[in-house]
DNA sequence: TGGGACGTCTTA
DNA sequence: TAAGACGTCCCA
């Protein structure tokens, strides 16, 4: 589907004013910009050609609608093709893992290789196959789009060529198509705000683009099949299937608000857990870390020597929100023996030693903000918005092909894409933030054998 | 009961 | 110090 198609449709309408036409054009452009690359801003009739191609288009009702439908399907075809490409590359990486392990490879290069989108085209062009995922995190500058001119060709785009309006979308190089889609959709402001934020591009896009009036759990991203607001679910080449879009309290574009949203939610979790688990915490921020120095105790793990509870993923940090195993890191390769989560999904909080978490800083901040030790007291002392409106997690229900076997988070390999996945249960996020159950140093009950391997 | 994942120790 | 290995926890 492309703009020209809509303009063709407009040709069937009664005569409208130029202003009306371009108002509709802008609407169509806003809706379709992220879906296709076959963009030509001319109306199909009688326009002066200053560019190199001509339009031999005579709309015939009843004959042209199949063409229009075909144009609508093209993005879906591209999507399937992208998924097929991804699976092939996933297979490639999987098969070549052994060879890669045997070959000396600089660590930085290895990380870069893993962290880079698996699509070669995306690597080459710094453009992921879905425009809204990690795109902005790669520092790609969106291209300004001028849709106001009556004869605007999008030849000013960075790498896009002039595209014939009659060219089917599937004949267009995918890079160009995707680039155009993303660039049309993103504003420079959005890119700047997303850059550097510890969020995925998808989430950033939601934060930036979702209107504040969209109620959590309503007609949100999940209901639209993972597409962004304002985009039709079919053909919206936005997110790979299974990627869950997490929205936050703040729908505004302020980066500070975004950061504060996550942080505040984490604080809320900490405080909530203290009360929820029947624990009693002192007002000391250190207690909130749940480390041995804290005075937070609970019924299940008191300081007298109860079993040390494992910390759990915070569910908030970027790695936690990453849902798909890279499949190529050592943890993924040695999953059976390593028993470790993908390195890129390892919770940032779990990477830290207990007691060196960020809650201390935010606890202080919140304490100062509220004028009292809210964390050490009760949920009643938390900002009401945090209690009544925790950041919603839109969970896409897994289909029948996606098993839920893990105790924590399902492992999603690239080859599982195409099925929908879901996030760690909300209870993991809300009820058991990291560290709170840790009370005192315990003898090593886990650990390896006494004798080396 | 199977499997994901954390904690800790060992090794390079 | 990072990475790997493995016991153990935890959950469905």
Short mmCIF file of C-alpha atoms (C1' of nucleotides) in Angstrom, two decimals:
data_model
loop_
_atom_site.label_atom_id
_atom_site.label_comp_id
_atom_site.label_asym_id
_atom_site.label_seq_id
_atom_site.Cartn_x
_atom_site.Cartn_y
_atom_site.Cartn_z
CA UNK A 1 0.00 0.00 0.00
CA UNK A 2 1.32 3.35 -0.79
CA UNK A 3 0.30 6.88 -0.91
CA UNK A 4 -0.37 6.81 -4.57
CA UNK A 5 -2.92 4.14 -4.03
CA UNK A 6 -4.75 6.36 -1.67
CA UNK A 7 -4.49 9.15 -4.07
CA UNK A 8 -5.94 6.96 -6.71
CA UNK A 9 -8.77 6.30 -4.43
CA UNK A 10 -9.17 9.98 -4.01
CA UNK A 11 -9.60 10.28 -7.68
CA UNK A 12 -12.83 8.43 -7.38
CA UNK A 13 -14.16 10.89 -4.95
CA UNK A 14 -16.09 13.93 -5.95
CA UNK A 15 -14.12 16.97 -6.66
CA UNK A 16 -12.44 18.35 -3.69
CA UNK A 17 -10.42 21.37 -3.10
CA UNK A 18 -6.71 21.28 -3.18
CA UNK A 19 -6.60 21.96 0.50
CA UNK A 20 -8.83 19.03 1.20
CA UNK A 21 -6.79 16.77 -0.96
CA UNK A 22 -3.59 17.65 0.74
CA UNK A 23 -5.12 17.39 4.11
CA UNK A 24 -6.08 13.87 3.21
CA UNK A 25 -2.67 13.31 1.74
CA UNK A 26 -1.06 14.28 4.97
CA UNK A 27 -3.30 11.94 6.89
CA UNK A 28 -2.57 9.11 4.54
CA UNK A 29 1.08 9.87 4.67
CA UNK A 30 1.12 9.85 8.41
CA UNK A 31 -0.61 6.51 8.43
CA UNK A 32 1.29 4.87 5.68
CA UNK A 33 4.68 6.39 6.01
CA UNK A 34 6.05 3.49 7.98
CA UNK A 35 4.65 0.82 5.80
CA UNK A 36 5.92 1.21 2.35
CA UNK A 37 8.34 2.95 0.19
CA UNK A 38 6.34 3.40 -2.93
CA UNK A 39 5.63 6.97 -2.31
CA UNK A 40 4.78 9.46 -4.89
CA UNK A 41 3.02 12.54 -3.91
CA UNK A 42 1.41 13.33 -7.22
CA UNK A 43 -2.18 12.79 -7.83
CA UNK A 44 -2.75 10.37 -10.63
CA UNK A 45 -4.14 12.89 -13.00
CA UNK A 46 -2.78 15.71 -14.95
CA UNK A 47 0.16 16.88 -13.04
CA UNK A 48 3.12 18.49 -14.48
CA UNK A 49 5.99 16.12 -14.73
CA UNK A 50 9.27 17.55 -13.83
CA UNK A 51 10.62 14.18 -12.97
CA UNK A 52 11.64 11.50 -15.27
CA UNK A 53 8.77 9.14 -15.40
CA UNK A 54 5.23 9.30 -16.55
CA UNK A 55 2.06 7.97 -15.18
CA UNK A 56 -0.06 6.05 -17.56
CA UNK A 57 -2.82 5.52 -15.19
CA UNK A 58 -6.43 5.39 -16.09
CA UNK A 59 -8.44 4.35 -13.14
CA UNK A 60 -11.01 1.83 -13.97
CA UNK A 61 -13.31 0.87 -11.18
CA UNK A 62 -13.55 -2.82 -10.84
CA UNK A 63 -10.26 -3.38 -12.52
CA UNK A 64 -7.90 -1.46 -10.36
CA UNK A 65 -9.04 -2.54 -6.98
CA UNK A 66 -7.18 -5.83 -7.22
CA UNK A 67 -4.09 -3.80 -7.78
CA UNK A 68 -4.83 -1.77 -4.76
CA UNK A 69 -5.41 -4.81 -2.68
CA UNK A 70 -2.18 -6.23 -3.93
CA UNK A 71 -0.45 -3.10 -2.86
CA UNK A 72 -1.94 -3.48 0.55
CA UNK A 73 -0.57 -6.96 0.86
CA UNK A 74 2.90 -6.09 -0.21
CA UNK A 75 4.07 -4.98 3.21
CA UNK A 76 2.92 -8.28 4.57
CA UNK A 77 4.92 -10.06 1.94
CA UNK A 78 7.93 -8.04 2.87
CA UNK A 79 7.36 -8.86 6.44
CA UNK A 80 7.27 -12.56 5.74
CA UNK A 81 10.36 -12.23 3.67
CA UNK A 82 12.13 -10.47 6.48
CA UNK A 83 11.15 -13.14 8.92
CA UNK A 84 12.38 -15.77 6.53
CA UNK A 85 15.65 -13.99 6.21
CA UNK A 86 15.97 -13.75 9.91
CA UNK A 87 15.39 -17.40 10.41
CA UNK A 88 17.99 -18.22 7.83
CA UNK A 89 20.50 -16.06 9.62
CA UNK A 90 19.59 -17.49 12.94
CA UNK A 91 20.25 -20.91 11.53
CA UNK A 92 23.50 -19.70 10.13
CA UNK A 93 24.66 -18.33 13.44
CA UNK A 94 23.53 -21.41 15.20
CA UNK A 95 25.37 -23.69 12.86
CA UNK A 96 28.46 -21.60 12.84
CA UNK A 97 28.60 -21.19 16.59
CA UNK A 98 31.14 -23.96 16.98
CA UNK A 99 33.36 -22.56 14.29
CA UNK A 100 33.08 -19.14 15.76
CA UNK A 101 34.01 -20.45 19.16
CA UNK A 102 37.07 -22.14 17.77
CA UNK A 103 38.19 -19.05 15.97
CA UNK A 104 39.96 -16.36 17.93
CA UNK A 105 37.78 -13.34 17.87
CA UNK A 106 38.32 -10.05 19.61
CA UNK A 107 35.88 -9.63 22.39
CA UNK A 108 34.82 -6.20 21.36
CA UNK A 109 34.24 -7.36 17.87
CA UNK A 110 32.33 -10.31 19.18
CA UNK A 111 30.08 -8.13 21.25
CA UNK A 112 29.57 -5.77 18.40
CA UNK A 113 28.75 -8.63 16.17
CA UNK A 114 26.24 -10.04 18.56
CA UNK A 115 24.74 -6.76 19.48
CA UNK A 116 24.33 -5.71 15.92
CA UNK A 117 21.08 -6.64 14.29
CA UNK A 118 21.39 -9.95 12.65
CA UNK A 119 20.23 -8.75 9.32
CA UNK A 120 23.19 -8.03 7.13
CA UNK A 121 21.25 -5.30 5.47
CA UNK A 122 20.60 -3.80 8.84
CA UNK A 123 24.25 -3.97 9.71
CA UNK A 124 25.32 -2.37 6.54
CA UNK A 125 22.83 0.38 6.68
CA UNK A 126 22.48 0.71 10.41
CA UNK A 127 18.86 -0.04 9.85
CA UNK A 128 17.05 -2.89 11.51
CA UNK A 129 14.50 -4.85 9.59
CA UNK A 130 11.74 -3.39 11.66
CA UNK A 131 12.01 0.31 11.86
CA UNK A 132 10.98 0.77 15.41
CA UNK A 133 12.97 -1.72 17.37
CA UNK A 134 16.56 -0.85 17.91
CA UNK A 135 16.82 1.57 15.11
CA UNK A 136 17.16 4.68 17.14
CA UNK A 137 19.63 3.15 19.47
CA UNK A 138 22.07 2.87 16.64
CA UNK A 139 22.25 6.55 16.30
CA UNK A 140 20.66 6.77 12.93
CA UNK A 141 19.43 10.17 12.10
CA UNK A 142 16.03 10.29 10.57
CA UNK A 143 15.56 12.21 7.45
CA UNK A 144 13.34 15.18 7.37
CA UNK A 145 10.34 14.71 5.18
CA UNK A 146 8.58 17.46 3.47
CA UNK A 147 5.09 16.57 2.52
CA UNK A 148 3.81 20.03 2.09
CA UNK A 149 4.98 20.67 -1.39
CA UNK A 150 2.49 19.75 -4.04
CA UNK A 151 5.12 18.04 -6.06
CA UNK A 152 7.32 16.61 -3.46
CA UNK A 153 9.34 13.65 -4.45
CA UNK A 154 11.15 11.96 -1.67
CA UNK A 155 14.40 12.10 -3.46
CA UNK A 156 15.96 13.92 -0.62
CA UNK A 157 16.09 10.87 1.49
CA UNK A 158 19.42 9.60 2.49
CA UNK A 159 19.72 6.47 0.46
CA UNK A 160 16.43 6.18 -1.22
CA UNK A 161 16.18 6.40 -4.91
CA UNK A 162 13.33 7.94 -6.78
CA UNK A 163 10.75 5.28 -6.71
CA UNK A 164 8.35 4.76 -9.46
CA UNK A 165 4.89 5.02 -8.15
CA UNK A 166 3.84 1.94 -10.02
CA UNK A 167 6.63 -0.16 -8.75
CA UNK A 168 5.37 -2.87 -6.51
CA UNK A 169 6.65 -2.70 -3.00
CA UNK A 170 8.15 -6.14 -3.24
CA UNK A 171 10.38 -4.95 -6.03
CA UNK A 172 11.89 -2.28 -3.97
CA UNK A 173 15.09 -2.93 -2.10
CA UNK A 174 14.17 -3.64 1.42
CA UNK A 175 16.69 -1.33 2.86
CA UNK A 176 15.27 1.54 1.01
CA UNK A 177 11.79 0.58 1.84
CA UNK A 178 12.44 0.21 5.49
CA UNK A 179 14.57 3.23 5.67
CA UNK A 180 11.90 5.28 4.18
CA UNK A 181 9.32 3.86 6.45
CA UNK A 182 11.24 4.56 9.54
CA UNK A 183 12.45 7.91 8.50
CA UNK A 184 9.04 9.01 7.61
CA UNK A 185 7.74 7.96 10.91
CA UNK A 186 10.40 9.31 13.13
CA UNK A 187 10.92 12.88 13.83
CA UNK A 188 14.33 14.28 14.62
CA UNK A 189 13.04 15.09 18.04
CA UNK A 190 12.07 11.51 18.61
CA UNK A 191 15.44 10.24 17.62
CA UNK A 192 17.23 12.65 19.83
CA UNK A 193 15.09 11.77 22.76
CA UNK A 194 15.52 8.11 22.26
CA UNK A 195 19.21 8.28 21.79
CA UNK A 196 21.02 7.29 24.87
CA UNK A 197 18.02 6.13 26.75
CA UNK A 198 18.19 2.68 28.23
CA UNK A 199 15.12 1.64 26.39
CA UNK A 200 14.48 -0.19 23.25
CA UNK A 201 13.55 1.68 20.22
CA UNK A 202 10.11 0.19 20.32
CA UNK A 203 9.49 1.36 23.80
CA UNK A 204 10.93 4.68 23.04
CA UNK A 205 8.63 4.99 20.14
CA UNK A 206 5.71 4.20 22.32
CA UNK A 207 6.77 6.70 24.83
CA UNK A 208 7.11 9.30 22.22
CA UNK A 209 4.25 8.54 20.00
CA UNK A 210 1.47 7.11 22.05
CA UNK A 211 -0.99 9.76 22.94
CA UNK A 212 -1.45 10.22 26.62
CA UNK A 213 -5.08 9.47 26.26
CA UNK A 214 -4.43 5.89 25.35
CA UNK A 215 -5.40 3.95 28.42
CA UNK A 216 -3.15 1.19 29.59
CA UNK A 217 -4.51 -2.12 28.62
CA UNK A 218 -7.01 -0.57 26.31
CA UNK A 219 -6.45 -0.27 22.65
CA UNK A 220 -2.78 -0.36 23.29
CA UNK A 221 0.09 -1.73 21.39
CA UNK A 222 -0.69 -5.30 22.09
CA UNK A 223 -4.16 -4.86 20.78
CA UNK A 224 -2.79 -3.52 17.63
CA UNK A 225 -0.58 -6.44 17.17
CA UNK A 226 2.55 -4.71 18.19
CA UNK A 227 2.22 -1.81 15.88
CA UNK A 228 2.35 1.73 16.83
CA UNK A 229 -0.50 3.97 17.45
CA UNK A 230 -2.09 5.33 14.39
CA UNK A 231 -0.98 2.44 12.31
CA UNK A 232 -3.22 -0.26 11.04
CA UNK A 233 -2.38 -3.64 12.46
CA UNK A 234 -2.15 -5.34 9.13
CA UNK A 235 0.95 -4.54 7.29
CA UNK A 236 2.40 -2.36 9.97
CA UNK A 237 5.97 -3.48 9.70
CA UNK A 238 6.87 -2.28 13.12
CA UNK A 239 7.83 -4.98 15.50
CA UNK A 240 8.85 -8.53 15.01
CA UNK A 241 6.27 -10.90 16.27
CA UNK A 242 6.61 -11.63 19.91
CA UNK A 243 8.14 -8.39 20.90
CA UNK A 244 6.16 -6.92 23.68
CA UNK A 245 5.75 -3.24 23.87
CA UNK A 246 5.92 -1.89 27.32
CA UNK A 247 4.37 1.42 27.97
CA UNK A 248 5.08 3.66 30.84
CA UNK A 249 3.32 6.12 32.98
CA UNK A 250 4.62 8.93 30.94
CA UNK A 251 3.53 9.20 27.43
CA UNK A 252 5.16 12.48 26.95
CA UNK A 253 8.35 12.99 25.12
CA UNK A 254 10.46 14.13 27.97
CA UNK A 255 13.39 11.92 28.48
CA UNK A 256 13.61 12.83 32.09
CA UNK A 257 10.10 11.71 32.58
CA UNK A 258 10.87 8.43 30.98
CA UNK A 259 13.77 7.78 33.21
CA UNK A 260 11.92 8.81 36.26
CA UNK A 261 9.06 6.61 35.35
CA UNK A 262 11.12 3.48 35.39
CA UNK A 263 13.06 4.45 38.40
CA UNK A 264 10.04 5.43 40.35
CA UNK A 265 8.39 2.20 39.51
CA UNK A 266 11.37 0.36 40.77
CA UNK A 267 11.20 2.26 43.97
CA UNK A 268 7.56 1.45 44.24
CA UNK A 269 8.36 -2.18 43.83
CA UNK A 270 10.90 -2.05 46.56
CA UNK A 271 8.58 -0.40 48.98
CA UNK A 272 5.68 -2.57 48.01
CA UNK A 273 7.65 -5.68 48.54
CA UNK A 274 8.70 -4.65 51.97
CA UNK A 275 5.12 -4.46 53.00
CA UNK A 276 3.72 -7.16 50.83
CA UNK A 277 6.04 -9.81 52.12
CA UNK A 278 5.35 -8.95 55.66
CA UNK A 279 8.78 -7.67 56.17
CA UNK A 280 9.80 -4.86 58.38
CA UNK A 281 12.33 -2.48 57.10
CA UNK A 282 14.10 0.32 58.73
CA UNK A 283 14.19 3.65 57.10
CA UNK A 284 17.74 3.20 56.13
CA UNK A 285 18.22 3.11 52.45
CA UNK A 286 20.75 0.42 52.88
CA UNK A 287 18.08 -1.82 54.17
CA UNK A 288 16.31 -1.56 50.91
CA UNK A 289 19.08 -3.27 49.15
CA UNK A 290 18.27 -6.37 50.96
CA UNK A 291 21.87 -7.01 51.63
CA UNK A 292 23.39 -8.29 54.78
CA UNK A 293 23.84 -4.83 56.12
CA UNK A 294 20.24 -3.94 55.81
CA UNK A 295 17.72 -4.48 58.47
CA UNK A 296 14.98 -5.62 56.19
CA UNK A 297 13.70 -8.92 57.32
CA UNK A 298 10.89 -11.06 56.18
CA UNK A 299 9.08 -14.06 57.37
CA UNK A 300 10.68 -16.31 54.87
CA UNK A 301 14.22 -15.17 55.36
CA UNK A 302 15.17 -13.73 58.64
CA UNK A 303 18.62 -12.98 59.82
CA UNK A 304 18.86 -16.12 61.84
CA UNK A 305 19.85 -18.24 58.94
CA UNK A 306 16.95 -18.89 56.62
CA UNK A 307 17.81 -19.91 53.14
CA UNK A 308 19.11 -17.17 50.97
CA UNK A 309 16.58 -16.35 48.36
CA UNK A 310 17.70 -15.87 44.85
CA UNK A 311 17.30 -12.48 43.46
CA UNK A 312 15.04 -12.09 40.53
CA UNK A 313 15.15 -10.07 37.45
CA UNK A 314 13.96 -6.57 37.92
CA UNK A 315 11.93 -6.79 34.76
CA UNK A 316 12.54 -3.14 34.12
CA UNK A 317 16.02 -2.75 32.83
CA UNK A 318 16.72 -3.00 29.17
CA UNK A 319 18.12 -6.53 29.27
CA UNK A 320 15.11 -7.70 31.18
CA UNK A 321 12.89 -6.21 28.59
CA UNK A 322 14.75 -7.92 25.88
CA UNK A 323 12.70 -10.94 25.09
CA UNK A 324 14.75 -12.79 22.62
CA UNK A 325 17.91 -14.68 23.24
CA UNK A 326 20.65 -13.70 20.92
CA UNK A 327 21.41 -17.32 20.33
CA UNK A 328 25.06 -16.71 19.74
CA UNK A 329 26.52 -15.63 23.06
CA UNK A 330 28.24 -18.12 25.27
CA UNK A 331 25.30 -18.40 27.56
CA UNK A 332 23.01 -19.22 24.72
CA UNK A 333 25.44 -21.61 23.15
CA UNK A 334 26.10 -23.36 26.41
CA UNK A 335 22.61 -23.21 27.68
CA UNK A 336 22.49 -26.81 28.70
CA UNK A 337 25.69 -26.70 30.63
CA UNK A 338 26.00 -23.08 31.48
CA UNK A 339 22.56 -22.66 32.98
CA UNK A 340 22.82 -18.99 32.31
CA UNK A 341 20.52 -16.56 30.70
CA UNK A 342 21.55 -14.90 27.51
CA UNK A 343 24.19 -12.32 28.18
CA UNK A 344 22.09 -9.67 26.60
CA UNK A 345 19.14 -10.56 28.73
CA UNK A 346 21.01 -10.66 31.98
CA UNK A 347 19.37 -8.26 34.34
CA UNK A 348 21.44 -5.20 35.01
CA UNK A 349 20.63 -5.43 38.68
CA UNK A 350 21.64 -9.03 38.93
CA UNK A 351 24.95 -8.18 37.39
CA UNK A 352 25.67 -6.00 40.34
CA UNK A 353 26.60 -7.34 43.66
CA UNK A 354 23.81 -7.29 46.21
CA UNK A 355 24.07 -4.02 48.01
CA UNK A 356 25.35 -1.97 45.17
CA UNK A 357 22.07 -1.42 43.49
CA UNK A 358 20.63 1.78 42.26
CA UNK A 359 17.78 1.77 44.69
CA UNK A 360 19.91 3.57 47.18
CA UNK A 361 20.16 6.64 45.06
CA UNK A 362 16.56 6.63 44.11
CA UNK A 363 15.53 5.93 47.63
CA UNK A 364 17.34 9.01 48.71
CA UNK A 365 15.77 10.94 45.92
CA UNK A 366 12.33 9.78 46.76
CA UNK A 367 12.91 10.37 50.41
CA UNK A 368 13.85 13.91 49.75
CA UNK A 369 11.01 14.29 47.34
CA UNK A 370 8.44 13.14 49.84
CA UNK A 371 10.07 14.63 52.86
CA UNK A 372 10.10 11.40 54.73
CA UNK A 373 11.35 7.92 54.50
CA UNK A 374 8.61 6.66 52.31
CA UNK A 375 10.35 3.53 51.33
CA UNK A 376 10.79 2.34 54.82
CA UNK A 377 7.18 2.86 55.67
CA UNK A 378 4.37 1.84 53.51
CA UNK A 379 2.83 1.95 50.14
CA UNK A 380 0.60 4.63 51.50
CA UNK A 381 3.51 6.98 51.36
CA UNK A 382 4.28 6.40 47.76
CA UNK A 383 3.09 8.74 45.10
CA UNK A 384 -0.43 7.77 44.33
CA UNK A 385 0.29 7.50 40.67
CA UNK A 386 2.78 4.74 41.32
CA UNK A 387 0.35 2.75 43.33
CA UNK A 388 -2.67 3.12 41.16
CA UNK A 389 -0.95 3.20 37.82
CA UNK A 390 2.05 0.96 37.75
CA UNK A 391 3.66 0.92 34.37
CA UNK A 392 1.54 -1.49 32.44
CA UNK A 393 3.09 -4.39 30.70
CA UNK A 394 1.17 -5.29 27.63
CA UNK A 395 1.47 -8.98 27.30
CA UNK A 396 0.75 -10.69 24.08
CA UNK A 397 -0.90 -13.93 24.83
CA UNK A 398 1.17 -16.81 23.63
CA UNK A 399 -0.32 -18.89 20.95
CA UNK A 400 -0.68 -22.58 21.21
CA UNK A 401 2.74 -23.16 19.75
CA UNK A 402 4.58 -21.29 22.43
CA UNK A 403 5.21 -23.34 25.46
CA UNK A 404 5.51 -21.83 28.87
CA UNK A 405 7.84 -24.11 30.65
CA UNK A 406 10.33 -21.95 32.36
CA UNK A 407 9.98 -20.98 35.89
CA UNK A 408 11.01 -17.47 35.12
CA UNK A 409 11.13 -16.29 31.58
CA UNK A 410 10.62 -18.34 28.49
CA UNK A 411 13.58 -18.67 26.28
CA UNK A 412 12.91 -17.20 22.94
CA UNK A 413 15.32 -18.11 20.27
CA UNK A 414 15.35 -16.37 16.97
CA UNK A 415 13.90 -19.42 15.34
CA UNK A 416 10.93 -19.04 17.62
CA UNK A 417 10.08 -15.76 16.07
CA UNK A 418 6.78 -15.84 14.43
CA UNK A 419 5.25 -17.05 17.62
CA UNK A 420 4.25 -14.66 20.25
CA UNK A 421 5.94 -14.63 23.57
CA UNK A 422 5.22 -13.09 26.85
CA UNK A 423 7.05 -11.37 29.59
CA UNK A 424 7.91 -12.52 33.05
CA UNK A 425 4.85 -12.58 35.16
CA UNK A 426 3.87 -9.34 36.63
CA UNK A 427 4.24 -10.82 40.05
CA UNK A 428 7.90 -11.30 39.47
CA UNK A 429 8.21 -7.66 38.82
CA UNK A 430 5.97 -6.31 41.49
CA UNK A 431 6.30 -8.63 44.39
CA UNK A 432 9.86 -9.66 44.37
CA UNK A 433 12.27 -7.00 43.45
CA UNK A 434 15.83 -7.81 43.78
CA UNK A 435 17.60 -8.30 46.99
CA UNK A 436 14.87 -7.81 49.49
CA UNK A 437 14.82 -11.36 50.57
CA UNK A 438 18.52 -11.41 51.15
CA UNK A 439 19.19 -10.91 54.77
CA UNK A 440 22.42 -12.26 56.00
CA UNK A 441 25.44 -13.99 54.64
CA UNK A 442 24.74 -17.61 54.24
CA UNK A 443 27.01 -20.50 53.70
CA UNK A 444 27.36 -21.42 50.12
CA UNK A 445 24.43 -23.66 49.58
CA UNK A 446 24.63 -23.37 45.86
CA UNK A 447 27.94 -23.32 44.27
CA UNK A 448 29.98 -25.85 42.53
CA UNK A 449 31.50 -29.02 43.73
CA UNK A 450 34.41 -28.89 46.04
CA UNK A 451 36.59 -30.65 43.56
CA UNK A 452 37.36 -28.91 40.37
CA UNK A 453 36.19 -30.19 37.09
"C1'" DT B 1 9.31 -33.25 36.96
"C1'" DG B 2 11.55 -30.58 33.43
"C1'" DG B 3 13.76 -26.58 32.43
"C1'" DG B 4 15.14 -21.67 33.08
"C1'" DA B 5 18.05 -19.07 35.71
"C1'" DC B 6 20.73 -17.35 39.97
"C1'" DG B 7 24.81 -17.83 43.02
"C1'" DT B 8 29.24 -19.11 43.67
"C1'" DC B 9 33.50 -21.12 42.71
"C1'" DT B 10 37.24 -22.21 39.49
"C1'" DT B 11 39.97 -21.27 35.64
"C1'" DA B 12 42.31 -18.71 32.11
"C1'" DT C 1 38.77 -9.76 35.95
"C1'" DA C 2 35.92 -12.10 32.75
"C1'" DA C 3 34.15 -16.33 31.44
"C1'" DG C 4 32.79 -20.97 32.26
"C1'" DA C 5 30.86 -24.71 35.06
"C1'" DC C 6 27.68 -26.57 38.09
"C1'" DG C 7 24.66 -27.02 42.23
"C1'" DT C 8 20.55 -25.39 43.48
"C1'" DC C 9 16.35 -22.70 43.54
"C1'" DC C 10 12.09 -21.83 41.59
"C1'" DC C 11 8.04 -22.26 38.81
"C1'" DA C 12 4.55 -24.28 35.73
#
